[in-house]
Amino acid sequence: MANVSIRKVVKAYEGDVQAVKGIDLEIIDHEFVVLVGPSGCGKSTTLRMIAGLEEITAGEIWIGGDVVNDVPPRDRDIAMVFQNYALYPHMSVFDNMAFGLKLRKFPKEEIKRRVDEAATMLDIQMLLDRKPKALSGGQRQRVAMGRAVVRNPKVFLFDEPLSNLDAKLRVQMRTEIKKLHQLVPTTTVYVTHDQIEAMTLADRVVVMNHGVIEQVGAPQELYHHPATRFVAGFIGSPAMNFLPCQVIDDGGLKVQLADGTKMAIPAARVDRYGPYKGKKMTLGIRPEHMTETHDSEKPGVQIMNAKVDVVEPMGMETLVHHFVDGVAVCSRIDPNVQTGPGEILPLAIDMNNMHLIEDATNRVV
Amino acid sequence: MKQLARRRSLAALALCSPLILLIVCLKIYPTFYAVFLSMLDRKMNNFVGFDNFAFMISRPSFQLVIFQSVLFAVTAVILKAFLGFVLAHLMHNIRGRNERVWRGLLLVPWVIPLSLSTLTWWWLFDPSYSAFNWTLNMLGFEDIAFLGTVWNARLSVIAVNVWFGAPFFMIMYLAALKSVPEQLYEAASIDGATAVQRLFFITIPMMRNIILITVLYSLIVTFADFDIVRILTNGGPQDGTHLFATYAFVVGIQSGNIPRGATVSLFMFPILATLAFFVLRDVMKRNKEMA
């Protein structure tokens, strides 16, 4: 087990296309770090550079106190779980799991002990004689994880391991991965494009976009205190609503939407937002902070009438889509509130949870 | 539904019938006829059972043909498979802008009609005027009688067969190589495999079926080879390069002993058929397990 440290790492392809643009990241021993971002953001490239499957154009990668830039994958003491499992189709489950140990010339009894132990942990003991073809997607994924676990490597790398599974199995395997990390707390780097996977699994989430790191932080921190417009919009489902606005002083600091609607900024935030008076800004508000009016008496809550466009009952909540100042907006309301398309629904906007984004820098202020 | 299914299979049978007819006329009938012929006496009047086979085996000249055929087929197939494997790897790993051109050029030997290219080789091997000996002389070496001594001729015949057949292996192995998922190699290198270990634990097992089928197919075709020996050496010197096919031609057509000729040509059939049965059974089994 080891720290992983990524220092000013750049990956450029032919024609000067930079997939990763000089990122820095310190991953401490035993930590579970998730790299998340949209397709093409450089997260998989970063993982593959840690694995040694891609060359590093510039910068350094350290694993356990050694620079590994020029160390081939086999000598990095890492294990990787691939999206499509990459199990050896001509080997039995046992041989798949034992392959790395056999190559490293472990004694037979030790190999058997380790494979049995991992198989028990992953509940695949009865599959050891089968070939990968005879396994279901979930079972294959477990074998791929078993192959990583038996080696007891310094670092686990996961490259979108749940993408090929159906929704139900994905949730189940997500829990299993988390459980596995609790049992075997090896330093883990996990890549996904699914922000829910990132939030549920990670000790720390690294949000990447266009080859740079937008923000690193604990899941709750990213959710409540996003640093940039991208993170604010990427983390959370349904996504945060963004409304163009201006900060004005109208007998107290307020945000004014383009259609003239004014909403008072809570007293606690006046100092923070004061300097942005008159600048072009964006108001960010999450759907759960635009909800039915049961706690409208709370200080900092504004009431707004919304003309309902679409209603989506989800069971434990209902999503209401409507327009504010011509911008499509989503609200999350109590499923017991009766409403339908075309109806006017009074919504309480909790300004205590507002976010203000400076348009010029795209940073949350 | 049942009726529809029956109508569909009848239509399928009707559409396949020209091919089936062709195979029956040109393959199955001649095979059985050859078996029948091989059991007749020279005048083709009396049934003699396996006497022809027993007689042929007892003759030293035919024993030599068996040895030569096995030497020729086994050596040539091994060399073709090895060369094809190496070429396929080179084509697969050295990727350049001209990859398609190189691939096309490497296929040339296989596309030229064999009898024509063998004539060219015959000229190249010529003791007095050939390009090979001219080059050797230029470099200060003695002439080599490529087709003049028994062993030289045997090796020359094998060389031409390898030259002709290796591209087939290359193209088959290249296709097989391209179908091995890149991630298996990545997983193996993370698991600790060196390049050589990846070759033995990933590439070869993943290509095993293609290797077996190409070797089997090539073995059958090479055992039946006729053109090269007929044109290059005509079985000489001192009958030292005769193969089953050329010897069958000499015995059956030139000497007019049709039943003995049929016996010679049928000689490898049981052995190759058994081999084919086991190889194909193994291939099917692995296909079921893996794909």
XYZ file of C-alpha atoms in Angstrom:
656
model
C 0.000 0.000 0.000
C 1.268 3.396 -0.870
C 0.753 7.031 -1.611
C 0.291 8.068 -5.208
C 1.412 11.444 -6.277
C 0.819 13.085 -9.624
C 2.935 16.143 -10.290
C 2.430 18.507 -13.252
C 1.480 15.558 -15.438
C 0.792 16.280 -19.093
C -0.384 13.893 -21.792
C -0.183 15.194 -25.332
C -0.995 13.277 -28.476
C 0.218 13.868 -32.018
C -0.831 17.220 -33.353
C -0.474 18.878 -29.959
C -3.805 17.683 -28.619
C -3.457 17.771 -24.843
C -5.637 15.185 -23.123
C -4.246 16.032 -19.682
C -2.928 19.525 -19.093
C -0.502 19.477 -16.203
C -2.478 18.117 -13.255
C -1.376 17.779 -9.632
C -2.918 15.285 -7.238
C -1.782 13.751 -3.954
C -3.471 10.494 -3.004
C -2.674 9.291 0.485
C -2.264 5.692 1.630
C -5.557 3.741 1.995
C -7.526 6.506 0.328
C -10.346 5.837 -2.161
C -10.162 8.554 -4.797
C -12.634 8.793 -7.659
C -11.834 10.651 -10.864
C -15.066 11.819 -12.384
C -15.928 13.915 -15.403
C -17.580 13.806 -18.808
C -16.218 11.770 -21.745
C -12.894 13.104 -22.987
C -12.050 14.969 -19.780
C -8.779 13.035 -19.362
C -9.753 10.870 -16.396
C -9.119 7.522 -18.085
C -5.881 8.814 -19.586
C -4.755 9.833 -16.115
C -5.561 6.379 -14.753
C -3.760 4.697 -17.631
C -0.714 6.859 -16.990
C -0.706 5.731 -13.351
C -0.952 2.138 -14.615
C 1.883 2.681 -17.087
C -0.276 1.872 -20.090
C 0.183 5.382 -21.483
C 3.435 7.267 -21.611
C 3.661 10.518 -19.716
C 4.503 13.519 -21.906
C 5.698 15.689 -19.027
C 5.610 15.672 -15.237
C 6.115 12.895 -12.711
C 4.070 10.107 -11.211
C 5.172 8.707 -7.864
C 3.946 5.451 -6.363
C 5.081 4.682 -2.824
C 7.968 7.111 -2.870
C 9.409 6.176 -6.271
C 9.101 7.974 -9.575
C 7.538 5.429 -11.920
C 7.584 7.403 -15.180
C 9.840 4.847 -16.849
C 8.789 1.772 -14.882
C 6.818 -0.753 -16.988
C 3.323 -1.695 -15.711
C 4.488 -5.095 -14.466
C 6.972 -3.526 -12.055
C 4.648 -0.873 -10.642
C 2.916 -3.316 -8.277
C -0.557 -2.150 -9.211
C -3.708 -4.026 -10.145
C -6.367 -2.836 -12.534
C -9.998 -3.679 -13.161
C -11.116 -2.890 -16.707
C -14.482 -1.769 -18.001
C -14.975 -4.902 -20.089
C -13.277 -7.045 -17.402
C -10.426 -8.179 -19.715
C -10.537 -11.712 -18.320
C -8.403 -14.240 -20.188
C -11.052 -16.251 -22.053
C -8.904 -19.374 -22.369
C -8.230 -19.661 -18.638
C -10.497 -20.852 -15.850
C -11.540 -18.403 -13.144
C -8.882 -19.887 -10.864
C -6.169 -19.438 -13.501
C -7.335 -15.918 -14.256
C -6.942 -14.999 -10.623
C -3.710 -16.936 -10.186
C -2.028 -15.644 -13.365
C -0.264 -12.684 -11.764
C 0.933 -14.801 -8.842
C 2.189 -17.582 -11.135
C 4.180 -15.060 -13.172
C 5.678 -13.787 -9.945
C 6.647 -17.371 -9.063
C 4.640 -17.683 -5.855
C 4.617 -21.198 -4.357
C 1.586 -23.300 -5.378
C 0.103 -23.544 -1.870
C 0.356 -19.790 -1.414
C -1.397 -19.170 -4.752
C -4.187 -21.553 -3.814
C -4.554 -19.996 -0.374
C -4.763 -16.466 -1.769
C -7.171 -17.344 -4.579
C -9.428 -19.249 -2.178
C -9.379 -16.365 0.259
C -10.265 -13.806 -2.411
C -12.901 -16.109 -3.894
C -14.547 -16.498 -0.501
C -14.485 -12.759 0.044
C -16.120 -12.147 -3.340
C -18.430 -15.151 -3.087
C -17.169 -16.866 -6.256
C -15.744 -20.092 -4.752
C -18.143 -22.229 -6.776
C -17.060 -20.596 -10.056
C -13.338 -21.317 -9.845
C -13.379 -24.104 -12.474
C -15.485 -22.240 -14.995
C -14.328 -20.288 -18.011
C -15.265 -16.586 -18.197
C -17.730 -17.291 -20.990
C -19.887 -19.276 -18.591
C -20.223 -16.338 -16.174
C -22.733 -13.503 -15.968
C -21.611 -9.870 -16.177
C -21.662 -9.442 -12.419
C -19.707 -12.643 -11.861
C -17.105 -11.594 -14.402
C -16.737 -8.295 -12.628
C -16.165 -10.131 -9.342
C -13.508 -12.318 -10.959
C -11.814 -9.202 -12.336
C -11.816 -7.770 -8.830
C -10.544 -11.061 -7.442
C -7.671 -10.993 -9.901
C -6.742 -7.590 -8.523
C -7.173 -8.535 -4.854
C -5.044 -11.715 -4.835
C -1.963 -9.794 -5.832
C -2.209 -7.565 -2.768
C -0.784 -4.665 -4.790
C 0.185 -1.181 -3.655
C -2.633 0.452 -5.620
C -5.949 -0.637 -7.132
C -7.014 1.044 -10.337
C -10.610 0.799 -11.555
C -11.491 1.975 -15.068
C -15.280 2.447 -15.234
C -15.791 -1.060 -13.867
C -19.570 -0.884 -13.597
C -20.424 0.677 -16.955
C -21.240 -2.636 -18.625
C -23.675 -3.799 -15.944
C -27.401 -3.196 -15.826
C -28.717 -0.547 -13.435
C -29.697 -2.878 -10.603
C -26.485 -4.856 -10.652
C -24.498 -1.640 -10.831
C -25.927 -0.456 -7.513
C -25.238 -3.856 -5.963
C -21.652 -4.017 -7.214
C -21.059 -0.458 -6.083
C -21.821 -1.525 -2.555
C -19.571 -4.547 -2.964
C -16.680 -2.399 -4.096
C -17.148 -0.178 -1.092
C -17.299 -3.208 1.188
C -14.173 -4.597 -0.446
C -12.307 -1.399 0.260
C -13.404 -1.533 3.876
C -12.017 -5.087 4.118
C -8.846 -4.452 2.107
C -8.076 -0.748 2.463
C -5.646 -0.543 -0.450
C -5.095 2.868 -2.020
C -7.630 3.034 -4.834
C -8.041 5.227 -7.878
C -11.411 4.782 -9.526
C -12.562 6.341 -12.790
C -16.207 6.877 -13.648
C -18.414 9.283 -15.555
C -21.270 8.591 -13.144
C -21.346 11.230 -10.438
C -23.538 9.097 -8.166
C -20.901 6.345 -8.243
C -18.297 8.973 -7.467
C -20.232 10.437 -4.550
C -21.113 7.076 -2.985
C -17.701 5.456 -3.225
C -15.129 8.157 -2.753
C -13.250 9.438 0.234
C -12.351 12.254 -2.091
C -13.745 13.062 -5.523
C -11.598 14.619 -8.240
C -13.738 16.409 -10.824
C -11.983 16.732 -14.182
C -12.969 18.673 -17.266
C -11.045 19.358 -20.501
C -7.859 17.831 -19.103
C -7.692 19.865 -15.915
C -8.816 19.224 -12.355
C -11.766 21.481 -11.536
C -11.981 20.580 -7.859
C -10.848 17.961 -5.366
C -12.826 17.329 -2.210
C -15.012 15.089 -0.104
C -18.360 14.282 -1.761
C -20.372 16.494 0.592
C -17.931 19.346 0.163
C -18.261 19.210 -3.633
C -21.998 19.113 -3.339
C -22.382 21.978 -0.932
C -19.388 24.080 -1.877
C -18.628 23.632 -5.563
C -15.679 25.734 -6.670
C -16.651 26.246 -10.291
C -19.705 26.434 -12.462
C -18.747 23.096 -14.012
C -18.604 21.284 -10.663
C -21.822 22.946 -9.528
C -23.550 21.693 -12.642
C -21.906 18.267 -12.818
C -22.365 17.094 -9.236
C -25.968 16.518 -8.208
C -28.882 14.957 -10.042
C -31.003 16.604 -11.330
C -28.419 19.262 -12.018
C -28.281 22.652 -10.349
C -30.430 25.349 -11.970
C -28.560 28.327 -13.374
C -30.254 31.727 -13.786
C -28.494 34.807 -15.202
C -28.625 37.629 -12.655
C -27.017 40.761 -11.255
C -26.225 41.731 -7.669
C -27.877 45.050 -6.819
C -28.189 47.211 -3.752
C -31.841 48.115 -3.464
C -32.177 48.951 0.226
C -30.285 45.746 0.989
C -28.231 43.420 -1.238
C -30.372 41.485 -3.737
C -30.021 39.404 -6.836
C -32.041 40.628 -9.758
C -32.985 38.279 -12.583
C -33.207 39.542 -16.142
C -36.996 39.833 -15.927
C -36.680 42.157 -12.934
C -37.494 39.604 -10.210
C -35.548 40.557 -7.087
C -34.548 38.184 -4.305
C -32.924 39.267 -1.083
C -29.495 37.847 -0.264
C -29.388 36.396 3.290
C -27.575 38.601 5.794
C -24.829 36.026 6.350
C -23.731 36.324 2.722
C -23.906 40.068 2.247
C -20.195 40.618 2.900
C -19.244 37.789 0.550
C -21.335 38.978 -2.390
C -20.978 42.736 -1.844
C -17.922 43.180 -4.077
C -19.765 41.671 -7.077
C -22.348 44.436 -7.254
C -23.126 45.378 -10.852
C -21.218 42.419 -12.388
C -22.736 39.785 -14.648
C -23.388 36.769 -12.433
C -25.297 33.482 -12.463
C -27.526 32.374 -9.626
C -27.179 28.655 -8.901
C -29.896 26.915 -6.971
C -30.388 23.173 -6.558
C -33.808 21.623 -7.305
C -34.259 20.616 -3.636
C -33.885 24.240 -2.621
C -36.790 25.267 -4.848
C -39.607 23.398 -3.271
C -43.216 23.591 -2.092
C -43.965 26.360 0.378
C -44.205 24.486 3.718
C -41.220 26.208 5.357
C -41.659 29.603 3.761
C -41.489 31.279 7.148
C -37.752 30.469 7.441
C -35.548 33.550 7.089
C -33.955 33.834 3.652
C -36.745 32.003 1.857
C -38.358 33.715 -1.143
C -41.675 32.768 -2.694
C -42.029 32.536 -6.446
C -44.987 31.440 -8.530
C -44.122 28.882 -11.176
C -46.260 27.794 -14.110
C -45.780 24.022 -14.203
C -44.613 22.622 -17.542
C -43.904 18.944 -16.853
C -44.400 16.825 -13.719
C -42.239 13.738 -13.125
C -43.301 11.659 -10.109
C -40.294 9.628 -8.900
C -41.947 7.953 -5.925
C -40.066 9.424 -3.002
C -40.125 12.867 -4.634
C -41.657 14.638 -7.596
C -39.709 16.694 -10.106
C -41.462 19.742 -11.501
C -40.103 21.436 -14.612
C -41.026 25.045 -15.258
C -39.541 28.242 -16.655
C -38.069 31.147 -14.755
C -37.243 34.144 -16.874
C -37.264 31.934 -19.983
C -34.752 29.451 -18.511
C -35.839 25.820 -17.968
C -35.718 25.072 -14.256
C -36.280 21.930 -12.226
C -37.743 21.797 -8.700
C -37.987 18.894 -6.320
C -41.216 18.771 -4.358
C -43.049 16.557 -1.925
C -44.844 13.762 -3.836
C -48.048 14.522 -1.890
C -48.363 17.970 -3.448
C -50.982 17.767 -6.181
C -50.133 19.713 -9.331
C -50.239 19.331 -13.084
C -49.125 20.962 -16.321
C -50.353 24.548 -16.701
C -51.098 24.996 -13.017
C -49.538 27.764 -10.950
C -47.416 26.360 -8.130
C -45.983 28.640 -5.433
C -42.367 27.622 -4.765
C -40.142 28.520 -1.834
C -36.587 29.350 -2.883
C -34.110 28.778 -0.060
C -31.587 31.559 -0.624
C -29.524 30.256 2.317
C -28.338 27.542 -0.091
C -27.852 29.744 -3.109
C -24.617 29.800 -5.121
C -23.362 32.795 -6.996
C -21.124 32.290 -10.014
C -19.067 35.043 -11.569
C -19.608 34.797 -15.324
C -16.203 36.242 -16.200
C -14.280 33.467 -14.384
C -16.934 30.731 -14.048
C -15.940 30.478 -10.373
C -18.394 30.138 -7.525
C -17.875 33.123 -5.217
C -45.263 -22.128 -38.708
C -44.007 -25.666 -39.165
C -44.995 -25.530 -42.801
C -43.149 -22.255 -43.240
C -40.040 -23.715 -41.640
C -40.223 -26.733 -43.928
C -40.719 -24.516 -46.960
C -37.723 -22.424 -45.931
C -35.448 -25.421 -45.502
C -36.626 -26.816 -48.846
C -35.791 -23.511 -50.477
C -32.379 -23.577 -48.811
C -31.768 -27.091 -50.118
C -32.844 -26.056 -53.612
C -30.503 -23.076 -53.578
C -27.574 -25.174 -52.346
C -28.203 -28.045 -54.763
C -25.907 -26.820 -57.587
C -23.013 -26.709 -55.144
C -23.943 -30.049 -53.615
C -24.124 -31.549 -57.106
C -20.726 -30.117 -57.940
C -19.172 -31.532 -54.778
C -20.773 -34.939 -55.332
C -19.547 -35.089 -58.931
C -16.063 -33.697 -58.457
C -15.159 -34.776 -54.922
C -17.248 -37.545 -53.455
C -17.648 -39.705 -56.557
C -13.933 -39.578 -57.527
C -12.942 -40.389 -53.943
C -15.087 -43.495 -53.816
C -14.074 -44.411 -57.329
C -10.401 -44.115 -56.326
C -11.029 -46.391 -53.340
C -12.708 -48.851 -55.654
C -9.870 -48.650 -58.195
C -7.212 -49.187 -55.554
C -8.725 -52.593 -54.820
C -8.470 -53.938 -58.378
C -5.635 -55.754 -60.103
C -3.557 -54.184 -62.870
C -5.976 -55.257 -65.610
C -8.797 -53.914 -63.501
C -10.692 -57.158 -63.769
C -10.311 -58.750 -60.346
C -10.950 -57.499 -56.861
C -7.784 -57.889 -54.790
C -8.725 -56.141 -51.501
C -5.803 -54.428 -49.797
C -3.142 -56.315 -51.766
C -2.047 -53.178 -53.612
C -1.477 -51.371 -50.326
C 0.498 -54.295 -48.867
C 2.618 -54.504 -52.000
C 3.361 -50.798 -52.139
C 4.428 -50.654 -48.493
C 6.869 -53.519 -49.018
C 8.684 -51.708 -51.854
C 11.729 -49.633 -50.882
C 11.060 -47.105 -53.671
C 7.628 -46.350 -52.211
C 9.033 -46.266 -48.669
C 11.313 -43.517 -49.935
C 8.287 -41.642 -51.315
C 6.587 -41.877 -47.918
C 9.711 -40.517 -46.230
C 10.045 -37.703 -48.775
C 6.393 -36.727 -48.577
C 6.431 -36.588 -44.788
C 9.716 -34.665 -44.780
C 8.389 -32.255 -47.395
C 4.963 -31.653 -45.838
C 5.987 -31.485 -42.186
C 9.070 -29.294 -42.740
C 7.279 -26.991 -45.158
C 4.230 -26.569 -42.931
C 6.322 -25.861 -39.842
C 8.418 -23.303 -41.737
C 5.351 -21.702 -43.351
C 3.560 -21.439 -40.020
C 6.629 -19.989 -38.313
C 7.369 -17.517 -41.100
C 3.693 -16.533 -41.347
C 3.594 -15.985 -37.599
C 6.677 -13.778 -37.628
C 5.469 -11.791 -40.647
C 2.011 -11.346 -39.118
C 3.603 -9.991 -35.941
C 5.761 -7.596 -37.916
C 2.757 -6.410 -39.921
C 0.709 -6.044 -36.751
C 3.260 -4.225 -34.651
C 5.111 -2.055 -37.142
C 2.341 0.228 -38.234
C 3.194 2.703 -40.914
C 1.470 4.633 -43.596
C 2.342 1.922 -46.126
C 0.988 -0.997 -44.117
C -1.544 -1.922 -46.796
C 1.083 -1.781 -49.543
C 3.391 -4.118 -47.621
C 0.562 -6.474 -46.875
C -0.353 -6.526 -50.549
C 3.234 -7.161 -51.618
C 3.636 -10.000 -49.132
C 0.576 -11.676 -50.600
C 1.985 -11.673 -54.137
C 3.575 -15.183 -53.994
C 0.251 -16.627 -53.007
C -1.697 -14.969 -55.824
C 0.598 -15.840 -58.733
C -0.402 -19.176 -60.314
C 1.901 -21.726 -58.720
C 3.045 -23.360 -61.948
C 4.157 -19.989 -63.330
C 6.065 -18.959 -60.245
C 7.636 -22.416 -60.034
C 8.917 -21.964 -63.574
C 10.572 -18.750 -62.418
C 12.149 -20.574 -59.515
C 13.334 -23.293 -61.869
C 15.113 -20.637 -63.879
C 16.536 -19.101 -60.687
C 17.865 -22.513 -59.668
C 19.400 -23.235 -63.098
C 23.026 -24.374 -62.657
C 24.547 -22.363 -65.515
C 22.567 -19.230 -66.093
C 20.718 -18.626 -62.830
C 20.615 -15.427 -60.852
C 21.468 -17.278 -57.635
C 24.657 -18.870 -58.922
C 25.635 -15.681 -60.739
C 25.360 -13.800 -57.433
C 27.312 -16.500 -55.626
C 30.066 -16.343 -58.271
C 30.182 -12.551 -57.973
C 30.750 -12.931 -54.245
C 33.499 -15.443 -54.919
C 31.610 -18.639 -54.028
C 31.354 -21.865 -55.988
C 28.216 -22.799 -57.932
C 25.575 -24.727 -56.033
C 23.687 -27.475 -57.847
C 20.319 -26.527 -56.374
C 18.425 -29.225 -58.182
C 21.378 -31.486 -58.927
C 21.816 -33.491 -55.728
C 19.094 -35.279 -53.807
C 19.253 -33.226 -50.615
C 19.712 -29.902 -52.391
C 16.711 -30.674 -54.553
C 14.615 -31.692 -51.536
C 15.465 -28.451 -49.749
C 14.828 -26.386 -52.886
C 11.395 -27.928 -53.314
C 10.594 -27.182 -49.672
C 11.860 -23.610 -50.072
C 9.574 -22.933 -53.023
C 6.599 -24.374 -51.169
C 7.354 -22.198 -48.145
C 7.723 -19.137 -50.373
C 4.361 -19.874 -51.910
C 2.461 -20.848 -48.773
C 3.744 -18.487 -46.061
C 1.547 -15.525 -47.152
C -1.565 -17.601 -46.495
C -0.429 -18.181 -42.927
C 0.511 -14.531 -42.588
C -2.901 -13.260 -43.584
C -4.719 -15.764 -41.372
C -2.512 -15.005 -38.367
C -2.745 -11.278 -38.953
C -6.543 -11.498 -38.840
C -6.312 -13.605 -35.669
C -3.861 -11.157 -34.070
C -6.105 -8.226 -34.816
C -8.999 -9.951 -33.109
C -7.180 -10.346 -29.777
C -8.515 -7.533 -27.549
C -5.804 -5.027 -26.665
C -6.990 -5.011 -23.053
C -5.912 -8.622 -22.573
C -2.339 -7.535 -23.242
C -2.766 -4.574 -20.932
C -4.194 -6.777 -18.198
C -1.338 -9.244 -18.692
C 1.352 -6.587 -18.522
C -0.187 -5.267 -15.306
C -0.311 -8.860 -14.038
C 3.442 -8.944 -14.560
C 3.912 -10.573 -17.965
C 6.954 -9.762 -20.100
C 6.619 -9.522 -23.888
C 7.653 -13.167 -24.273
C 5.201 -14.277 -21.574
C 2.413 -12.296 -23.251
C 3.225 -14.163 -26.468
C 3.035 -17.576 -24.799
C 0.197 -16.968 -22.347
C -2.049 -14.645 -24.345
C -1.264 -14.481 -28.067
C -0.677 -18.165 -28.796
C -3.573 -19.509 -26.698
C -5.887 -16.902 -28.212
C -4.731 -17.881 -31.728
C -4.681 -21.594 -31.005
C -7.771 -22.460 -33.040
C -6.582 -20.543 -36.087
C -3.126 -22.088 -35.772
C -4.585 -25.600 -35.580
C -6.943 -25.104 -38.500
C -4.358 -23.486 -40.770
C -1.779 -26.149 -39.963
C -4.272 -28.925 -40.611
C -5.470 -27.368 -43.847
C -1.955 -26.641 -45.025
C -0.796 -30.145 -44.104
C -3.533 -31.670 -46.243
C -2.808 -29.361 -49.172
C 0.960 -29.782 -48.887
C 0.724 -33.569 -48.762
C -1.238 -33.351 -52.026
C 1.258 -30.978 -53.663
C 2.021 -31.759 -57.289
C 3.012 -28.647 -59.276
C 6.291 -27.757 -57.593
C 7.934 -31.148 -57.816
C 6.516 -31.874 -61.263
C 7.951 -28.634 -62.693
C 11.114 -28.194 -60.632
C 12.567 -31.734 -60.467
C 10.028 -34.108 -61.981
C 10.736 -36.365 -59.019
C 14.500 -36.500 -59.564
C 17.352 -36.681 -59.082
C 17.205 -40.460 -58.608
C 13.554 -40.274 -57.568
C 14.774 -38.318 -54.535
C 11.996 -35.716 -54.503
C 8.902 -37.712 -55.463
C 5.806 -36.996 -53.393
C 2.607 -39.030 -53.238
C 0.951 -36.989 -55.990
C 3.857 -37.014 -58.441
C 4.565 -40.696 -57.768
C 0.898 -41.555 -58.247
C 1.069 -39.733 -61.591
C 4.136 -41.707 -62.640
C 2.729 -45.051 -61.521
C -0.866 -44.522 -62.543
C -0.718 -42.429 -65.715
C 2.784 -42.765 -67.134
C 3.197 -46.472 -66.338
C -0.470 -47.199 -66.891
C -1.089 -48.977 -63.578
C -4.221 -47.098 -62.541
C -5.041 -49.212 -59.429
C -1.517 -48.797 -57.994
C -1.679 -45.053 -58.785
C -4.933 -44.824 -56.871
C -3.346 -46.762 -54.017
C -0.490 -44.254 -53.800
C -2.785 -41.240 -53.864
C -5.024 -42.694 -51.156
C -2.152 -43.549 -48.859
C -2.321 -40.546 -46.536
C -6.087 -40.386 -46.500
C -6.793 -42.434 -43.322
C -4.016 -40.700 -41.381
C -5.049 -37.185 -42.404
C -8.742 -37.915 -41.905
C -8.094 -39.114 -38.349
C -5.929 -36.080 -37.659
C -8.617 -33.783 -39.070
C -11.265 -35.421 -36.913
C -9.351 -34.857 -33.674
C -8.186 -31.343 -34.540
C -11.642 -30.177 -35.545
C -13.199 -31.755 -32.472
C -10.735 -29.894 -30.259
C -11.326 -26.630 -32.117
C -15.102 -26.957 -31.734
C -14.747 -27.698 -28.032
C -12.592 -24.653 -27.418
C -14.831 -22.475 -29.514
C -17.726 -23.414 -27.311
C -15.745 -22.657 -24.170
C -14.287 -19.348 -25.248
C -16.367 -17.428 -27.723
